[in-house]
PDB file of C-alpha atoms in Angstrom:
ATOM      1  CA  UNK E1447       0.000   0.000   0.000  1.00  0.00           C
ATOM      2  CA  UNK E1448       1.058   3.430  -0.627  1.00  0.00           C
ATOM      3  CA  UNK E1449       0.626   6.644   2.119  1.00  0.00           C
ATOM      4  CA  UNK E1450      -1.398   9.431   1.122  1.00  0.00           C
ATOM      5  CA  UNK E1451      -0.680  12.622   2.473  1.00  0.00           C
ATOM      6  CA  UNK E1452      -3.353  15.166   2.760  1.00  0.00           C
ATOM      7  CA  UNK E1453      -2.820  17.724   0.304  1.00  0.00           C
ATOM      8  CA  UNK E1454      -2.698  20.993   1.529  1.00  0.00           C
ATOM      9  CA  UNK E1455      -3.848  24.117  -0.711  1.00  0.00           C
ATOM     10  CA  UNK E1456      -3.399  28.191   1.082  1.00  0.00           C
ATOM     11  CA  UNK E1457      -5.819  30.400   0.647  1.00  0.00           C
ATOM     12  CA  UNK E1458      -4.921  32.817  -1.497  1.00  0.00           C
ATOM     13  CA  UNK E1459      -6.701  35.468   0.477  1.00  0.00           C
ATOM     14  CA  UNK E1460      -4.984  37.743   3.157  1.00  0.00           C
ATOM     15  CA  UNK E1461      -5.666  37.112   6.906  1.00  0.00           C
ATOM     16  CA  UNK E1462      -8.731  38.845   8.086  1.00  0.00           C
ATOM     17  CA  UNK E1463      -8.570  41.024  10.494  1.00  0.00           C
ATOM     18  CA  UNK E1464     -11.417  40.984  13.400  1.00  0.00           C
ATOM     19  CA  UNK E1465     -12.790  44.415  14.040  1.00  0.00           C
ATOM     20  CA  UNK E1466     -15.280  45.716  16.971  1.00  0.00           C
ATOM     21  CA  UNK E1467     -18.270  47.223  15.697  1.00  0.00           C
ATOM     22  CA  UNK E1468     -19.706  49.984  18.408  1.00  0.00           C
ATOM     23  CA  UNK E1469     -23.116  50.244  16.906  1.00  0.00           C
ATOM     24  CA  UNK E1470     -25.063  47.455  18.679  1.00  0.00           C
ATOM     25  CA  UNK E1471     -23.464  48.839  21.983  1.00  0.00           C
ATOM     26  CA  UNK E1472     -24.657  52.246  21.476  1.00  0.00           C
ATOM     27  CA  UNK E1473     -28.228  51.087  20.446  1.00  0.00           C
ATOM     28  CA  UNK E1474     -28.374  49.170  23.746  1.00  0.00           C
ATOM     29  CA  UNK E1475     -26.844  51.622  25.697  1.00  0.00           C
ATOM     30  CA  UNK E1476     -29.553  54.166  24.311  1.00  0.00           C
ATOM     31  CA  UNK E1477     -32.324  51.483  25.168  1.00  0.00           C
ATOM     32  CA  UNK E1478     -31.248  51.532  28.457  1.00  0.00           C
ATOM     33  CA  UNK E1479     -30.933  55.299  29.077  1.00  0.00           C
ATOM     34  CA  UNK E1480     -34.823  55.428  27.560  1.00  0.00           C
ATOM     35  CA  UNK E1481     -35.349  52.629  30.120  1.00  0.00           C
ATOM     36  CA  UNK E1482     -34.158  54.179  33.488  1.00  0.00           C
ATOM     37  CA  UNK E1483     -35.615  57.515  32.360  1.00  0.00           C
ATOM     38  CA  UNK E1484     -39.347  56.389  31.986  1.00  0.00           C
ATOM     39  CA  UNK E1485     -38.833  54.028  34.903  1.00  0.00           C
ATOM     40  CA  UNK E1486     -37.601  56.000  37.243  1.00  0.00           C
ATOM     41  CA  UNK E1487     -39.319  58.411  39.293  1.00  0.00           C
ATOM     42  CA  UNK E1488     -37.455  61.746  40.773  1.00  0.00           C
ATOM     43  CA  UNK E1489     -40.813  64.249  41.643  1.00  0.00           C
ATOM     44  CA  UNK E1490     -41.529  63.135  45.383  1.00  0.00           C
ATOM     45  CA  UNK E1491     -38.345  64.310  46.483  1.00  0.00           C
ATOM     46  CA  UNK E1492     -37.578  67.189  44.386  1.00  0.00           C
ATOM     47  CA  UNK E1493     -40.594  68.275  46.051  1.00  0.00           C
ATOM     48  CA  UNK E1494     -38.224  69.173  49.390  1.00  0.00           C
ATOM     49  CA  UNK E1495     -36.790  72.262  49.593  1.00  0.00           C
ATOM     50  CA  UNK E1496     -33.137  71.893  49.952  1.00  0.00           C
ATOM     51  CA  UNK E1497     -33.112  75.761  51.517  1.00  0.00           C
ATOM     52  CA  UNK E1498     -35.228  78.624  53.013  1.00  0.00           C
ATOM     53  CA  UNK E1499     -35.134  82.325  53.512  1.00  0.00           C
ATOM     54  CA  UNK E1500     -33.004  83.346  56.565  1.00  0.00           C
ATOM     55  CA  UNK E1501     -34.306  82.802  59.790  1.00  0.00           C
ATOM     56  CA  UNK E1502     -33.957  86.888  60.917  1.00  0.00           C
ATOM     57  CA  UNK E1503     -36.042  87.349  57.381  1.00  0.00           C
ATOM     58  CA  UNK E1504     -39.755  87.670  58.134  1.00  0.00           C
ATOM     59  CA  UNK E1505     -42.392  85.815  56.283  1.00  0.00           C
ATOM     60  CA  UNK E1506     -43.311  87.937  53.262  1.00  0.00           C
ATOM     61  CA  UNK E1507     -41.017  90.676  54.656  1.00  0.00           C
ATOM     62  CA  UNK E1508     -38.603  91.563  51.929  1.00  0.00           C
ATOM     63  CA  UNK E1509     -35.183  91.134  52.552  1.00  0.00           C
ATOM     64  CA  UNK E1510     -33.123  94.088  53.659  1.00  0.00           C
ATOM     65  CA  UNK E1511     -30.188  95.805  51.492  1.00  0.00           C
ATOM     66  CA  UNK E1512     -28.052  96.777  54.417  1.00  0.00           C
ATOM     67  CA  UNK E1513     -27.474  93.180  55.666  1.00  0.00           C
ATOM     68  CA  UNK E1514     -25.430  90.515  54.520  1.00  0.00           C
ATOM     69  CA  UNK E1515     -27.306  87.397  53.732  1.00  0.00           C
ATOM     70  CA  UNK E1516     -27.178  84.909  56.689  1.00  0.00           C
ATOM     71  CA  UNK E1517     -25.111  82.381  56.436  1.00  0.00           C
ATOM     72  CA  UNK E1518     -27.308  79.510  57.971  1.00  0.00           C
ATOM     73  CA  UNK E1519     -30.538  79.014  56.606  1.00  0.00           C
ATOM     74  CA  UNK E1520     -33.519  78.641  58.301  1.00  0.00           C
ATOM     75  CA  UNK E1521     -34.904  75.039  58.357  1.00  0.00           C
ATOM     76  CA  UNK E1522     -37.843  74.475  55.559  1.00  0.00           C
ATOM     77  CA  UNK E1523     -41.509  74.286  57.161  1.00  0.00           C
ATOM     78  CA  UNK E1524     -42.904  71.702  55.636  1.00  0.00           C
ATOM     79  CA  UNK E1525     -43.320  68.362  57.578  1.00  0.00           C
ATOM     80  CA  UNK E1526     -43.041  65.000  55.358  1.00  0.00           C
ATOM     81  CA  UNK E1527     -45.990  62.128  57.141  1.00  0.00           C
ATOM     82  CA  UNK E1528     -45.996  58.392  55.942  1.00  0.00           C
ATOM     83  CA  UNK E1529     -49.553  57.587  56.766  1.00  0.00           C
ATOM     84  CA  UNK E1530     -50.433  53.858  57.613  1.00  0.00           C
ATOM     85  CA  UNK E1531     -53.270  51.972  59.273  1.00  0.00           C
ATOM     86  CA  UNK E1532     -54.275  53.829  61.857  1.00  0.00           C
ATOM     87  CA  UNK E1533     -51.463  55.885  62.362  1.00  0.00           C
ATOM     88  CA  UNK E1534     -49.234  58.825  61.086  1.00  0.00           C
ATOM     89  CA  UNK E1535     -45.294  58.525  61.013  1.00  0.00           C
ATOM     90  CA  UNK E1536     -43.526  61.534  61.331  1.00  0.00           C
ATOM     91  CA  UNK E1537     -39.720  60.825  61.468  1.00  0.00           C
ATOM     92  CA  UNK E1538     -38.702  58.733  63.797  1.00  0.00           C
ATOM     93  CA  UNK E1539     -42.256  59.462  65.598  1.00  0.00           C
ATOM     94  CA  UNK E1540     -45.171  57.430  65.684  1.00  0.00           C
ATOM     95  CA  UNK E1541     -48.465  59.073  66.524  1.00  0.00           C
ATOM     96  CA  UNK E1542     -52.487  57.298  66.490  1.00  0.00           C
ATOM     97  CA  UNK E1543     -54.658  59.339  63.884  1.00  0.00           C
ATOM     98  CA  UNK E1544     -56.932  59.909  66.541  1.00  0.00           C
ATOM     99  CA  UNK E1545     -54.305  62.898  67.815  1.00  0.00           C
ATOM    100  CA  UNK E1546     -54.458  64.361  64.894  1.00  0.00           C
ATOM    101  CA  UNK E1547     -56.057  67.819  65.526  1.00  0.00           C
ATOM    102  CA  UNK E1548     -53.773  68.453  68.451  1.00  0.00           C
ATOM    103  CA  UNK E1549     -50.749  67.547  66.306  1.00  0.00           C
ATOM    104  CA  UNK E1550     -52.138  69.771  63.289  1.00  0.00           C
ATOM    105  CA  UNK E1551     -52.606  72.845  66.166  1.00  0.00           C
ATOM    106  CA  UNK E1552     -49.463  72.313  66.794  1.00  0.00           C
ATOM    107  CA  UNK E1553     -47.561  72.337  63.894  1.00  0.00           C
ATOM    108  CA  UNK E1554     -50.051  75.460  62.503  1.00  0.00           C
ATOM    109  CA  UNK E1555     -48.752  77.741  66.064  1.00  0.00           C
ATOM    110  CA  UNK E1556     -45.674  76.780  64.669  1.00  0.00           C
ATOM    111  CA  UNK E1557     -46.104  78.322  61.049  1.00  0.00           C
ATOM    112  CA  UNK E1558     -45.749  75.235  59.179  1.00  0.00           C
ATOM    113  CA  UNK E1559     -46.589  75.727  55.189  1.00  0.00           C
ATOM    114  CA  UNK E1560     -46.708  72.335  53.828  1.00  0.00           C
ATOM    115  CA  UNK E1561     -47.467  68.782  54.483  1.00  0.00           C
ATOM    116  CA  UNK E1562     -45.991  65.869  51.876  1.00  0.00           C
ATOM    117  CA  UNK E1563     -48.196  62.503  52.594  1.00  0.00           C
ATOM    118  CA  UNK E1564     -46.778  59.480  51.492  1.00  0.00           C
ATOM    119  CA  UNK E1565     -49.214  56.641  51.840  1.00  0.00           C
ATOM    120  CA  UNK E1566     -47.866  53.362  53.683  1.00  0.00           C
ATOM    121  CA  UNK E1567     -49.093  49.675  51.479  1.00  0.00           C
ATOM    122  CA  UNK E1568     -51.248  49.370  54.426  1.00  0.00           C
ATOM    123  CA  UNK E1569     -52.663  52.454  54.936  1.00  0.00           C
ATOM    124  CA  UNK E1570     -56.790  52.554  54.541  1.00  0.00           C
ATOM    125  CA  UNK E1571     -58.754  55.164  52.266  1.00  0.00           C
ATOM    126  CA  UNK E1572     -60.726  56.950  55.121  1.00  0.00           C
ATOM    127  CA  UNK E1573     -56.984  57.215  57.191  1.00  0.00           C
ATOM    128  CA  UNK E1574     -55.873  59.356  53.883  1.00  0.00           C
ATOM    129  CA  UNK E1575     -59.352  61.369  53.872  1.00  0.00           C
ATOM    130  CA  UNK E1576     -58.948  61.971  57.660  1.00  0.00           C
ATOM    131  CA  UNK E1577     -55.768  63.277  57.331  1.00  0.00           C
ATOM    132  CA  UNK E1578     -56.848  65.414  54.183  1.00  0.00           C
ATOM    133  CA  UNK E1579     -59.977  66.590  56.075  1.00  0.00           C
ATOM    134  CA  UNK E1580     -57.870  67.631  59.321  1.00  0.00           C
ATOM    135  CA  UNK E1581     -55.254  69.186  57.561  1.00  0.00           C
ATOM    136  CA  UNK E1582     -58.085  71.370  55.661  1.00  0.00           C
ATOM    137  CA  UNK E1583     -60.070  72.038  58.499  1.00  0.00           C
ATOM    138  CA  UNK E1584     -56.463  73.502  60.482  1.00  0.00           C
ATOM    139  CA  UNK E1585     -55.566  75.720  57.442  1.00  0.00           C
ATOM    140  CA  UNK E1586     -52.342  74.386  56.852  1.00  0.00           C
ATOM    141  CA  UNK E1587     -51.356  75.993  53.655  1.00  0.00           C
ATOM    142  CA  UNK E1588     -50.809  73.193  51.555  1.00  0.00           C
ATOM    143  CA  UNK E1589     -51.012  69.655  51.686  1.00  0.00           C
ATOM    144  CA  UNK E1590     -49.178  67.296  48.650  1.00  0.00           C
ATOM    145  CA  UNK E1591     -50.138  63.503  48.549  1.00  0.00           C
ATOM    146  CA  UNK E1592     -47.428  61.916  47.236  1.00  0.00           C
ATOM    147  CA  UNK E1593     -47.967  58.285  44.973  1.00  0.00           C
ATOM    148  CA  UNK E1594     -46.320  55.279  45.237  1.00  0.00           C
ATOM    149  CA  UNK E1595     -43.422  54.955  42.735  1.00  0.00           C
ATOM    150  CA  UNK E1596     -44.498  52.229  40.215  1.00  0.00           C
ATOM    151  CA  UNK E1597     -48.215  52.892  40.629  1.00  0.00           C
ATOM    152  CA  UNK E1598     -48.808  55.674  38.649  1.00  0.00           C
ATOM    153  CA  UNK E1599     -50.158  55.985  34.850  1.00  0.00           C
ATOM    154  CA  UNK E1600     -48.851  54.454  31.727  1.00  0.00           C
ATOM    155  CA  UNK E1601     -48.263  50.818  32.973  1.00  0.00           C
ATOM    156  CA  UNK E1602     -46.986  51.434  36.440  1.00  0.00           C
ATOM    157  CA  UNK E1603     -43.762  53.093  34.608  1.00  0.00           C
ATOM    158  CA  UNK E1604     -43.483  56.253  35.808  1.00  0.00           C
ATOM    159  CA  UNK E1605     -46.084  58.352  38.873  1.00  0.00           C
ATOM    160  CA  UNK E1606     -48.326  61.240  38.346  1.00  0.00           C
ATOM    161  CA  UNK E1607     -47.664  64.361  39.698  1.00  0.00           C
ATOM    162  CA  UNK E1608     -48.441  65.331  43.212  1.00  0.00           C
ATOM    163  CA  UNK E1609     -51.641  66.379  43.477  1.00  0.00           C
ATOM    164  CA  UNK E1610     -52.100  69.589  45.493  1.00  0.00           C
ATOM    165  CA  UNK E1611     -54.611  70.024  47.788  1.00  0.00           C
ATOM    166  CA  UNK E1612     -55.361  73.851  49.128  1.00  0.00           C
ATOM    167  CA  UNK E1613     -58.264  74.276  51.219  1.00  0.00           C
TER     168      UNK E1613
END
């Protein structure tokens, strides 16, 4: 018998060269910026303001040319409430809905200008009108119920706006 050798014939073609094409990674990267920005929901707590007037400064007073502007700002009236079954969180505070008007005198002697409601999973429908109802009935200036993130219009993709209540 004879050997046969495998015959061997080159390609006459140069060595291609393997390049990285950027255009399916900027198409997904652009999905996903489209994605986070309808998903995600910034409006509850851009709702806080960050600063106030200075705390010499009187409300609606305007502000005097002499003076230098105070250095320390004077801490934002508004109070921010997680409402839940029965009760109203207020920090690290929890207080029984039935205190309510006391706590609502309170915080009016105080000057308070705004309430921002957050509703707990738990908390009930007439707990969020009580609240409302109170809050209109102690003149607080103006009350903001906040939504859930992620149960809002379009799918559950982004919230509504906070409604505003004034009374």
């Amino acid at each position: 018998m004879t050997d046969t050798h495998p015959v061997a014939i080159p390609d006459p073609r140069p060595p291609r060269r393997m390049v990285f094409a950027l255009t399916p990674l900027a198409d997904v990267m652009f999905q996903l910026l489209i994605f986070f920005m309808l998903s995600t929901t910034l409006a509850p707590y851009a709702l806080v303001p960050l600063s106030a007037a200075a705390a010499s400064d009187a409300p609606g007073a305007p502000p005097a040319r002499d003076e230098a502007p105070s250095a320390t700002p004077a801490p934002a009236r508004g109070l921010i409430w997680h409402v839940a079954a029965g009760r109203i969180r207020e920090g690290a505070t929890s207080h029984p809905i039935a205190t309510l008007p006391d706590l609502l005198a309170r915080h009016v002697s105080d000057g308070i200008e705004e309430i921002m409601i957050f509703a707990a999973p738990d908390a009930r429908t007439q707990d969020l009108a009580t609240v409302l109802e109170e809050a209109r009935l102690a003149q607080v200036p103006r009350v903001r119920l906040i939504p859930r993130p992620g149960r809002g219009m379009a799918g559950g993709l982004a919230a509504p706006p906070a409604s505003e209540i004034r009374p």
